[in-house]
XYZ file of C-alpha atoms in Angstrom:
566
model
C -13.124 5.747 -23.540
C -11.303 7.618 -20.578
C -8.202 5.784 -22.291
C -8.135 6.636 -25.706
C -8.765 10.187 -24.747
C -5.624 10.231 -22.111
C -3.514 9.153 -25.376
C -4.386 11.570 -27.298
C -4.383 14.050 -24.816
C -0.715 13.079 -24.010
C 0.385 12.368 -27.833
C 3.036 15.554 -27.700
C 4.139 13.992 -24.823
C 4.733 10.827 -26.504
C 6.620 12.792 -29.362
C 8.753 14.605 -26.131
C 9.877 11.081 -24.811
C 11.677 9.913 -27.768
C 14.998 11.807 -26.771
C 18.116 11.023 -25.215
C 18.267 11.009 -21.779
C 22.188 10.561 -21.486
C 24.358 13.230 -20.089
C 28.040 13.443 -19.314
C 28.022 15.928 -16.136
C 25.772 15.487 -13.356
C 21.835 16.863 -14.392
C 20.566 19.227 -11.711
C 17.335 17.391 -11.566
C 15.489 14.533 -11.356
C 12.272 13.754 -11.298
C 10.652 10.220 -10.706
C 6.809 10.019 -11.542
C 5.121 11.424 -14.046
C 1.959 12.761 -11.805
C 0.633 16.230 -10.815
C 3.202 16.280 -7.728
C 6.696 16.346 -10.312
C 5.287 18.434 -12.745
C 4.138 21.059 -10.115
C 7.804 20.839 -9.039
C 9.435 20.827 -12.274
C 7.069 23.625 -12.791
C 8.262 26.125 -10.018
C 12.153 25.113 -10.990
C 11.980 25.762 -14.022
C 10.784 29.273 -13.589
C 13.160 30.011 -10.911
C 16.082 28.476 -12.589
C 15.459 28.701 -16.421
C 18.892 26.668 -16.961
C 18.688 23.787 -14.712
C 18.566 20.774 -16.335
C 15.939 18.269 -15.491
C 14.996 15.089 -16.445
C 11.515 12.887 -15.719
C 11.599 9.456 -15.583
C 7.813 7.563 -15.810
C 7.370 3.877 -15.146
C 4.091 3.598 -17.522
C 3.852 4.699 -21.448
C 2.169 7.873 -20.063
C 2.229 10.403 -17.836
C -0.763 11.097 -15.189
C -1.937 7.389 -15.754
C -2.027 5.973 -11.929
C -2.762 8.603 -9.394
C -3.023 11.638 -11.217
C -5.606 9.973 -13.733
C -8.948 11.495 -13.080
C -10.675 8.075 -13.171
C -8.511 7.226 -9.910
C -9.138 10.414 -7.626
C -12.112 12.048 -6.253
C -11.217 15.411 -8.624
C -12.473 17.832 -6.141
C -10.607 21.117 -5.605
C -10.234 20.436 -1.401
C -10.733 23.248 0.337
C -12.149 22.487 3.293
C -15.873 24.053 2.452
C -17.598 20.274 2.517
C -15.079 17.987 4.155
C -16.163 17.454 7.642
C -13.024 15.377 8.679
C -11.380 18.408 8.773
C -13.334 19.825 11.336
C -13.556 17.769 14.543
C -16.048 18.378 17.443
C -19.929 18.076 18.203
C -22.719 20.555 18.690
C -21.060 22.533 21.830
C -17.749 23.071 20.234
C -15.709 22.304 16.533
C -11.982 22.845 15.605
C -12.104 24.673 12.303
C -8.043 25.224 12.400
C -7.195 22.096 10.037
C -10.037 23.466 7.963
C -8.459 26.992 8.041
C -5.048 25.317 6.780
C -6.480 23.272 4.124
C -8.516 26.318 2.683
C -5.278 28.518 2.455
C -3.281 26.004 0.762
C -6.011 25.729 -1.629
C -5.996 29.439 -2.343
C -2.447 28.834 -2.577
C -3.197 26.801 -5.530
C -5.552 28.457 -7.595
C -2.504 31.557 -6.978
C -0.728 28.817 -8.687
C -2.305 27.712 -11.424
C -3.793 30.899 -12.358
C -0.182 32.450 -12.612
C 0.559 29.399 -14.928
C -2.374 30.442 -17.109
C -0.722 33.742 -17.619
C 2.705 32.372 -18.568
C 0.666 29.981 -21.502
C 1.564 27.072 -18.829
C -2.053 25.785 -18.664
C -4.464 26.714 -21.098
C -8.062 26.817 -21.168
C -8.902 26.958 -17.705
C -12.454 24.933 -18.575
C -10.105 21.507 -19.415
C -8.860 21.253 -16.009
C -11.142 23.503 -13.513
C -14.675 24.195 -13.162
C -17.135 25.845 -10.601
C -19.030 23.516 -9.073
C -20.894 23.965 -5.134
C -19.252 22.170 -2.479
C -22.238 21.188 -0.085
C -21.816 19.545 3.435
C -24.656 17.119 4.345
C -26.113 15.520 7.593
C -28.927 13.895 9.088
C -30.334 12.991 12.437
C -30.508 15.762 15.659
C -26.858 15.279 16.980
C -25.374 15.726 13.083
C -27.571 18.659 12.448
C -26.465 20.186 15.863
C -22.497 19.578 14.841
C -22.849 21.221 11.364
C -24.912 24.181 12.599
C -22.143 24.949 15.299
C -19.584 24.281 12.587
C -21.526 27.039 10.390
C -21.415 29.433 12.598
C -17.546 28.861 13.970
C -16.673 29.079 10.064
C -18.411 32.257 9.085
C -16.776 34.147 11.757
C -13.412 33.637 9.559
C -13.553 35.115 5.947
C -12.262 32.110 3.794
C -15.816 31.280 4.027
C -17.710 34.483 3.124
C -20.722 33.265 1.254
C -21.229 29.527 2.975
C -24.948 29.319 3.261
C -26.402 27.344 5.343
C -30.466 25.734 5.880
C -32.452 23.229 7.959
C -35.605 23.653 5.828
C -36.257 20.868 3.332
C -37.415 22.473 0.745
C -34.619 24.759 0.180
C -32.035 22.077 0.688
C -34.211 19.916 -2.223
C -33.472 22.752 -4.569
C -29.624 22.834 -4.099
C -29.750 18.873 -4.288
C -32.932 17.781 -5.448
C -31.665 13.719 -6.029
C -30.052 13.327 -2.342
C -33.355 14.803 -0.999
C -36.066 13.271 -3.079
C -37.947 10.065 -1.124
C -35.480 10.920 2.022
C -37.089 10.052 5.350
C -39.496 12.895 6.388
C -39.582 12.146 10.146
C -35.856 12.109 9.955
C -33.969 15.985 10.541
C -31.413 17.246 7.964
C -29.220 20.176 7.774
C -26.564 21.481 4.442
C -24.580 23.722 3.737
C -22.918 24.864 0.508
C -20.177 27.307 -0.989
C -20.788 27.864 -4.442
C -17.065 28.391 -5.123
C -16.313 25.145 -4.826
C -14.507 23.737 -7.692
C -13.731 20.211 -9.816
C -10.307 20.002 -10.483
C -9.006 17.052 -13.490
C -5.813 16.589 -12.115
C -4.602 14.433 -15.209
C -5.219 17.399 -17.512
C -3.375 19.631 -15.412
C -0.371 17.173 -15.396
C -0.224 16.603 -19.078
C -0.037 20.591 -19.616
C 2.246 21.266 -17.520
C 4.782 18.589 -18.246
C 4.413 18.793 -22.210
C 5.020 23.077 -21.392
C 8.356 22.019 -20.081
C 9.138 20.035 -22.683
C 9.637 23.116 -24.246
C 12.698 23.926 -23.018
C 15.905 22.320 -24.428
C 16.479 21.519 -20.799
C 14.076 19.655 -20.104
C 13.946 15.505 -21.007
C 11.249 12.914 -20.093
C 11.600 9.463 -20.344
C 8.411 6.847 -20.556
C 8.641 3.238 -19.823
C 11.256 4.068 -17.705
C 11.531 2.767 -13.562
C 13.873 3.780 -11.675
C 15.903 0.561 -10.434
C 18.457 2.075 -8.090
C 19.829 5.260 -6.210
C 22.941 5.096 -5.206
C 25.288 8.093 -3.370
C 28.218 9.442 -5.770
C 31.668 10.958 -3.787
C 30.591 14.353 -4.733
C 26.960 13.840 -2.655
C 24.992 13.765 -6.149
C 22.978 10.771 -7.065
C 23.985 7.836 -9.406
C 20.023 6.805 -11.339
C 19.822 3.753 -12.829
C 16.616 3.486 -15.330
C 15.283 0.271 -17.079
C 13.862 0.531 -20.189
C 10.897 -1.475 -19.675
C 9.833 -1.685 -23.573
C 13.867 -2.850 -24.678
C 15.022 -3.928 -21.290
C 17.887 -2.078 -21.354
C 19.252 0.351 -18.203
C 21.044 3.340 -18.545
C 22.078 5.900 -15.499
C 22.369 8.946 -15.333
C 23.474 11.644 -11.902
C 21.735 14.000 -10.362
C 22.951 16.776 -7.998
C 18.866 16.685 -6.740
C 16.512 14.002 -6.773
C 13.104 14.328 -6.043
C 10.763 11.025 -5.633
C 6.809 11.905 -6.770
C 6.417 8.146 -7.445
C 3.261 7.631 -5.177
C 3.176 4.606 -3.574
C 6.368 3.545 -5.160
C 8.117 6.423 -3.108
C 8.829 4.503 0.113
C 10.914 1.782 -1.896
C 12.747 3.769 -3.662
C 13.598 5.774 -0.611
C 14.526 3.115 1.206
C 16.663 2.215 -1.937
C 18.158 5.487 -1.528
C 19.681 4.166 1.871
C 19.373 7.762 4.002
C 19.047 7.173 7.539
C 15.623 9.693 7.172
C 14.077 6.524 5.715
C 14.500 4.138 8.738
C 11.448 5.795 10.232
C 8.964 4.866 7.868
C 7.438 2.033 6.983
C 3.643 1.702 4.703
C -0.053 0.576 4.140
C -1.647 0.412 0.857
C -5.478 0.937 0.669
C -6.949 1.140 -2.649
C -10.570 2.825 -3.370
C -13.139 1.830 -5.736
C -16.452 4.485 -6.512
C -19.858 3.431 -8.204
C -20.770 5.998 -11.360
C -23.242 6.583 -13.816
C -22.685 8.398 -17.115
C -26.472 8.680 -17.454
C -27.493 11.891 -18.803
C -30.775 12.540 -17.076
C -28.964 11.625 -13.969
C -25.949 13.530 -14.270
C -27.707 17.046 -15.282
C -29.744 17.122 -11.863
C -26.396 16.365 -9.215
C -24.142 19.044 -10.939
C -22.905 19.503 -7.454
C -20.574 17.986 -4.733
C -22.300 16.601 -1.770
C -20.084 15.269 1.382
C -21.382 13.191 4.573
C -19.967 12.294 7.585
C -17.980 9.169 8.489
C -19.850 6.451 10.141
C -19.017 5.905 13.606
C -16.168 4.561 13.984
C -14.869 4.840 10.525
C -11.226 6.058 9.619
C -11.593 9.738 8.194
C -10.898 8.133 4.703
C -14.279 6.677 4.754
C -16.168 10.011 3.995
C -19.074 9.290 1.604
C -19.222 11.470 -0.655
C -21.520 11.856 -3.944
C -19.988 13.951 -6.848
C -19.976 15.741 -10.119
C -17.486 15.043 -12.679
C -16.166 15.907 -15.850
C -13.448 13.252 -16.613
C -11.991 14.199 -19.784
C -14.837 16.324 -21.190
C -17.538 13.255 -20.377
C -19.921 14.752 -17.224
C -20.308 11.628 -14.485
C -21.280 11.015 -10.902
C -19.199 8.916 -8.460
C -20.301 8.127 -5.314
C -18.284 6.293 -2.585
C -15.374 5.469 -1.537
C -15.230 2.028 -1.012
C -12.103 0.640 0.445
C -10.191 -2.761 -1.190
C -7.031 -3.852 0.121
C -4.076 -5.247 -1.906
C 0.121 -5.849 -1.319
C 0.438 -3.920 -4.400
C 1.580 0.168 -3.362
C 0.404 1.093 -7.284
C -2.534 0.342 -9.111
C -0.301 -0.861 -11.902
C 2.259 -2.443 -9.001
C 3.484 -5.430 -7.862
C 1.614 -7.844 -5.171
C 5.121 -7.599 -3.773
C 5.752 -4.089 -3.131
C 4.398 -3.938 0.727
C 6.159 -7.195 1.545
C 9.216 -5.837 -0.089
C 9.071 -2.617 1.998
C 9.119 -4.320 5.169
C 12.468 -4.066 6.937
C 14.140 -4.355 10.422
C 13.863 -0.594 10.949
C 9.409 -0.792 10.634
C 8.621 -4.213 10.884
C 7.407 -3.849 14.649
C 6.183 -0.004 14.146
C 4.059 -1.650 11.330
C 3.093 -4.498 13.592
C 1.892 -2.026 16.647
C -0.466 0.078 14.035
C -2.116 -3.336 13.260
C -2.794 -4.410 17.187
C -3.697 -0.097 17.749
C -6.196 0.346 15.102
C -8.378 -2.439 15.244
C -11.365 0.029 14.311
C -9.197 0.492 10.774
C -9.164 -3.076 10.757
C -12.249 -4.159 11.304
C -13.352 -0.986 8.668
C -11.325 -2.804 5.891
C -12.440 -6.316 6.599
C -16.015 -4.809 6.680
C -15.305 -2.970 3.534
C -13.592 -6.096 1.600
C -16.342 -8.089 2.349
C -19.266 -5.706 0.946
C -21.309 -7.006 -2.063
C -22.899 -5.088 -4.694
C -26.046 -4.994 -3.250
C -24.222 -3.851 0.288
C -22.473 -1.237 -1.738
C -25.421 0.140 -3.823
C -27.602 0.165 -0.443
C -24.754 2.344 0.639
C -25.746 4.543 -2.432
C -29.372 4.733 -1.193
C -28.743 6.562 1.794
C -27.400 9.603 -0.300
C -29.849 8.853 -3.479
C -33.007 6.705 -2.129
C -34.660 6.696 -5.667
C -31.195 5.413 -7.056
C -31.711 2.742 -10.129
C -29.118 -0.021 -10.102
C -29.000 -0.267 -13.762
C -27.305 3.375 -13.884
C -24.641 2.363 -11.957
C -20.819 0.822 -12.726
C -18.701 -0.418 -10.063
C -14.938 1.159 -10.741
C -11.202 0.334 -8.985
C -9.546 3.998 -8.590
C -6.031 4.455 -7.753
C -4.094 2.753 -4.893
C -3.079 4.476 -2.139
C -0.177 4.344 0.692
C -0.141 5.260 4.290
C 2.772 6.763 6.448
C 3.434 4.418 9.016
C 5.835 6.346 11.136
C 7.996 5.362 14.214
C 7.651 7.682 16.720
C 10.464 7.649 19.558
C 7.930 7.863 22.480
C 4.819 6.096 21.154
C 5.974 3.433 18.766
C 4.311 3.312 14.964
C 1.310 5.489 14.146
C -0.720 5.587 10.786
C -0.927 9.073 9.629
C -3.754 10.046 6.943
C -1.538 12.946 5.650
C 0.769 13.449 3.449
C 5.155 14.209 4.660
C 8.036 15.432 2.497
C 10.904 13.170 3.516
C 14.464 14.804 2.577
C 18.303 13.697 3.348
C 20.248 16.022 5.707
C 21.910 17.883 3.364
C 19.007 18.141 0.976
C 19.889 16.291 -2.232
C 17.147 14.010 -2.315
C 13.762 14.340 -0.905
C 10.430 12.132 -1.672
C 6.733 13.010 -1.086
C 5.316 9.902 1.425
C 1.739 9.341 2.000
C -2.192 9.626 0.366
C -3.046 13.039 1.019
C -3.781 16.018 1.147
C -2.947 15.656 -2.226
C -3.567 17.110 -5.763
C -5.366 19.945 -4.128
C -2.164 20.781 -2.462
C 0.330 20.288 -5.009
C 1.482 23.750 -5.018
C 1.384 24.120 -1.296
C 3.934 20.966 -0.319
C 5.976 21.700 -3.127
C 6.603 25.097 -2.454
C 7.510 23.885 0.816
C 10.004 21.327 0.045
C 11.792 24.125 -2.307
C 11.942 26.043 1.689
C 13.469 23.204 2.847
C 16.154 21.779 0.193
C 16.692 25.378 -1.687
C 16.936 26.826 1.408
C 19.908 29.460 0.268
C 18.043 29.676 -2.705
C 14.899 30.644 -1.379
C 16.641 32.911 0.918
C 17.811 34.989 -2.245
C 16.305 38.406 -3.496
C 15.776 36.671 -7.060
C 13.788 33.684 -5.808
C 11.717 35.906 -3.536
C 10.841 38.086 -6.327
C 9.893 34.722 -8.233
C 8.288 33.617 -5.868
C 5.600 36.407 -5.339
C 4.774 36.448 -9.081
C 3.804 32.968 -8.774
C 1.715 33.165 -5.437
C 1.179 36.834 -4.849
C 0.108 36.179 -1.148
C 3.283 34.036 -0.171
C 4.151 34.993 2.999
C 0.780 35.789 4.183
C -2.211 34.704 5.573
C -5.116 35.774 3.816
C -7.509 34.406 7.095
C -5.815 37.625 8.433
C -6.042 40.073 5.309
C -9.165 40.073 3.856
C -8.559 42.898 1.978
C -5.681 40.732 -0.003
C -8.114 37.577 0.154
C -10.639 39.287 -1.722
C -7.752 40.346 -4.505
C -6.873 36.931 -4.553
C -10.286 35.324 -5.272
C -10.993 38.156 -7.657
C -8.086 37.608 -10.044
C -8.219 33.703 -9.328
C -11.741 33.425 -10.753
C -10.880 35.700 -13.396
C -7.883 33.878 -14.483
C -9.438 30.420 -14.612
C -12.863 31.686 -16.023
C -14.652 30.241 -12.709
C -18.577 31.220 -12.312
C -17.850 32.829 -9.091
C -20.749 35.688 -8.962
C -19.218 37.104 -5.153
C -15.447 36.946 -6.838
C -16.479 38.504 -10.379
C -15.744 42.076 -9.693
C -13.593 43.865 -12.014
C -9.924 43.298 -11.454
C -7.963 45.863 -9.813
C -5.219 45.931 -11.753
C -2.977 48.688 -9.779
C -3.737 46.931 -6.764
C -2.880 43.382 -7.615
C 0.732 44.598 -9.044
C 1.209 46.494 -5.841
C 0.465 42.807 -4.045
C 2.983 40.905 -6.385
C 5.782 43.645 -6.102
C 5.674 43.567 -2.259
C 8.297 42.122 -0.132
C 7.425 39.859 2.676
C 6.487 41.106 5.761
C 9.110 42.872 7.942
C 10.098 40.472 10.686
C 9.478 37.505 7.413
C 12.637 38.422 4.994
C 14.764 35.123 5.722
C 14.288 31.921 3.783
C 10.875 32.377 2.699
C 9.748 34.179 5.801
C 9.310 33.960 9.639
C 5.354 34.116 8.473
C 5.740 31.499 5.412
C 7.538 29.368 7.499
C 5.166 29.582 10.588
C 2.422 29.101 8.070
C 4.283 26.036 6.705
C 5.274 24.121 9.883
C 1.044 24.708 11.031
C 0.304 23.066 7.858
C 3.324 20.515 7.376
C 1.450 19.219 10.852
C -1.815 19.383 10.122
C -0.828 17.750 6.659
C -0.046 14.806 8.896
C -2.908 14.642 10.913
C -5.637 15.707 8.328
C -7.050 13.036 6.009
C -9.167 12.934 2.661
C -11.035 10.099 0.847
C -8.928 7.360 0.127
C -9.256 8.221 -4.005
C -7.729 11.793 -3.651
């Protein structure tokens, strides 16, 4: 069903596809992969640079049909409010700073998309975001002792006005009545939940936004179309070659700017690229599958999003988690992940692609992450090996009165971990997510699983600080700029005031059920926010502040991790 609804969802699209893709003078952008991270992109660029011409160039027949799909991610708006990865620590102490990061790049992105709403970018808010409560959930005295002291660290800081937060298990049965009902009485349990949390169809979101730039004469996308090689002109632009992969036919076309979105296919096509940045880098696919139920009478009592913590000893991609969806207008509940290995570095790949990545440069940083993480190891073996009966027992703990009949087993999207070479410690895995780019900035690609979707607007933003440097720099882009995100440049877990502005027109905007964020727009107030210039000592390249902001989060992108389906 999920399918036929994508294709006629993306049917425009289709329509878009059918023209040339030839040009005699270098293009001044390309875009490989049709998911949510080149259309946010392709997005920004062309607002900032109406006339740039930019092509997108998608292996499959449509766009938003491997990562971006919202059958292959968890769909959750991340922000931090549930996921307990993000919060290290026990019941004397927890780090809420990678929290802190996440949850600003996330208001980032409603900024975003709400500002896209208003331009006729996105439309109707309901197809692509939706309030529903992010809720954190543990059991057993040491777990109930961490989230209480990561309550009360988090609700000193204002991004989290409104978390509530209860040991008493009748209260907690009423927010989640089918994780609670035949639980273990003797056993303690503790929740909290932010009913601003949100459920986010990335695929939707994708489709919009690329079939709104298809409205521009400048603008070309090209389906069935993989990239084959990248290859350095004289001039420092890019020479693309593109199969056809319905005719078989290539074609190539340069590029003074090439960005790679290509998820797993990224690292290949970087190393294709040949720039010395991609020595360092090497990868590991993990693919996720979920169990769901479409059942009705099942469905309307979890409209919710519950998340657990990772069992001891389990990577922080291992979070169990038990969600509400609404994948293409049909309401569902996935629970999981459950991690699969394959060679292949897409879900529609190639069993080839991680054997064809490995090179002289990362074959022994890739070797010392295999003898270093034996936990990861043993985690995948354990998790490769689990039957269905394993796997809906795994279910039980978060739904005891769970029937197996509900329940579908379903392979999401495939995902790819940085392996990097470090100088002074050899290869480490990273859970995160790193914006690789050439020295002088003509070609840049997005490596790694995540943060993800939830972030879009966040890295992207960042890579235009980094490659459009000069451009960034300039009065016109800064101006932009703050229409798009009125808060860029700040931090709203220092201006409350501004936060609350934020959330306000946010919710408004995308028509969220946000009781605490529903108060009437201030209208005077929010223009005075968008026509403000950075702060003082922030007026260069985006901002001293922006750029503090974005080398905290560029690092705590590479440290932080999210399920292995985001």
């Amino acid at each position: 069903m999920h399918k036929r609804l994508s294709f006629l969802l993306c049917s425009p699209l289709l329509a878009m596809a059918a023209m040339p893709v030839s040009a005699d003078e270098p293009v001044d952008v390309v875009l490989i992969g049709g998911g949510i991270m080149s259309a946010t992109l392709g997005t920004y660029l062309q607002e900032l640079e109406p006339e740039w011409d930019i092509h997108l160039y998608e292996r499959l027949g449509q766009v938003a049909d491997e990562s971006s799909n919202a059958w292959n991610n968890a769909g959750s708006g991340h922000s931090a409010f549930m996921e307990m990865n993000y919060t290290p620590g026990d019941g004397n102490h927890v780090e809420i700073e990678r929290a802190v990061n996440v949850t600003e790049q996330f208001e980032l992105s409603r900024q975003f998309w709400a500002h896209q709403v208003d331009q006729g970018i996105l439309s109707n808010p309901a197809e692509f975001i939706n309030t529903v409560p992010h809720h954190a959930l543990v059991w057993g005295e040491d777990d109930v002792a961490f989230l209480r002291e990561r309550y009360a660290r988090m609700t000193e800081n204002p991004l989290y006005e409104g978390m509530e937060y209860s040991e008493d298990r009748e209260e907690i049965a009423e927010w989640m009545p089918l994780v609670m009902a035949g639980r273990d009485e003797d056993t303690p349990v503790a929740a909290t939940r932010m009913q601003m949390g949100t459920e986010v169809n990335y695929g939707a979101q994708t489709r919009q936004m690329i079939e709104a730039l298809g409205d521009s004469d400048n603008f070309t996308l090209s389906l069935n179309s993989e990239v084959r090689g990248l290859e350095r002109n004289d001039d420092d632009s890019w020479h693309v070659t593109v199969k056809n992969l319905e005719s078989g036919d290539e074609t190539s076309i340069d590029a003074r700017f090439v960005f790679i979105g290509a998820g797993g296919a990224a690292l290949p096509l970087l190393q294709e690229a040949g720039i010395p940045e991609a020595d360092a880098y090497a990868g590991f696919p993990v693919g996720g599958q979920f169990l769901y139920t479409t059942n009705p009478d099942v469905v309307a009592q979890h409209q919710i999003k519950v998340y657990a913590k990772a069992g001891e000893g389990s990577p922080p991609m291992s979070v169990p988690h038990m969600d509400f969806r609404n994948l293409d207008g049909e309401p569902a509940l996935f629970f999981g992940p459950f991690a699969t290995f394959s060679s292949k570095f897409l879900k529609e790949g190639s069993w080839t692609d991680l054997f064809g990545s490995i090179t002289f440069n990362n074959v022994w940083p890739t070797a010392q992450v295999g003898m270093h993480n034996f936990n990861l190891v043993r985690y995948l073996i354990g998790q490769v090996m689990m039957s269905d009966d394993d796997r809906f027992e795994a279910l039980q703990d978060f739904y005891p009165q769970a029937n197996p009949d509900d329940w579908t087993l379903w392979t999401a999207g495939q995902r790819v971990q940085i392996i990097k070479n470090d100088p002074d410690e050899g290869g480490k895995l990273q859970f995160g997510t790193e914006v690789v780019s050439a020295e002088d900035g003509s070609i840049a690609a997005l490596l790694g699983a995540s943060p993800g979707a939830s972030t879009s607007p966040t890295i992207m933003l960042r890579l235009l600080e980094n490659v459009f440097a000069e451009q960034v720099a300039s009065d016109e882009w800064q101006e932009k700029l703050l229409e798009i995100v009125p808060s860029y440049g700040q931090r709203l877990s220092e201006n409350p005031e501004l936060l609350r502005e934020m959330r306000a027109y946010t919710a408004q905007t995308l028509a969220l059920n946000e009781p605490m964020n529903s108060v009437e727009q201030d209208t005077d107030a929010l223009t005075e926010v968008e026509n403000a210039e950075p702060e003082s000592e922030a007026t260069d390249a985006g901002s001293e502040s922006s750029a503090e902001q974005g080398a905290a989060e560029s690092e705590a992108q590479n440290d932080e991790a999210e399920e292995v389906a985001l």
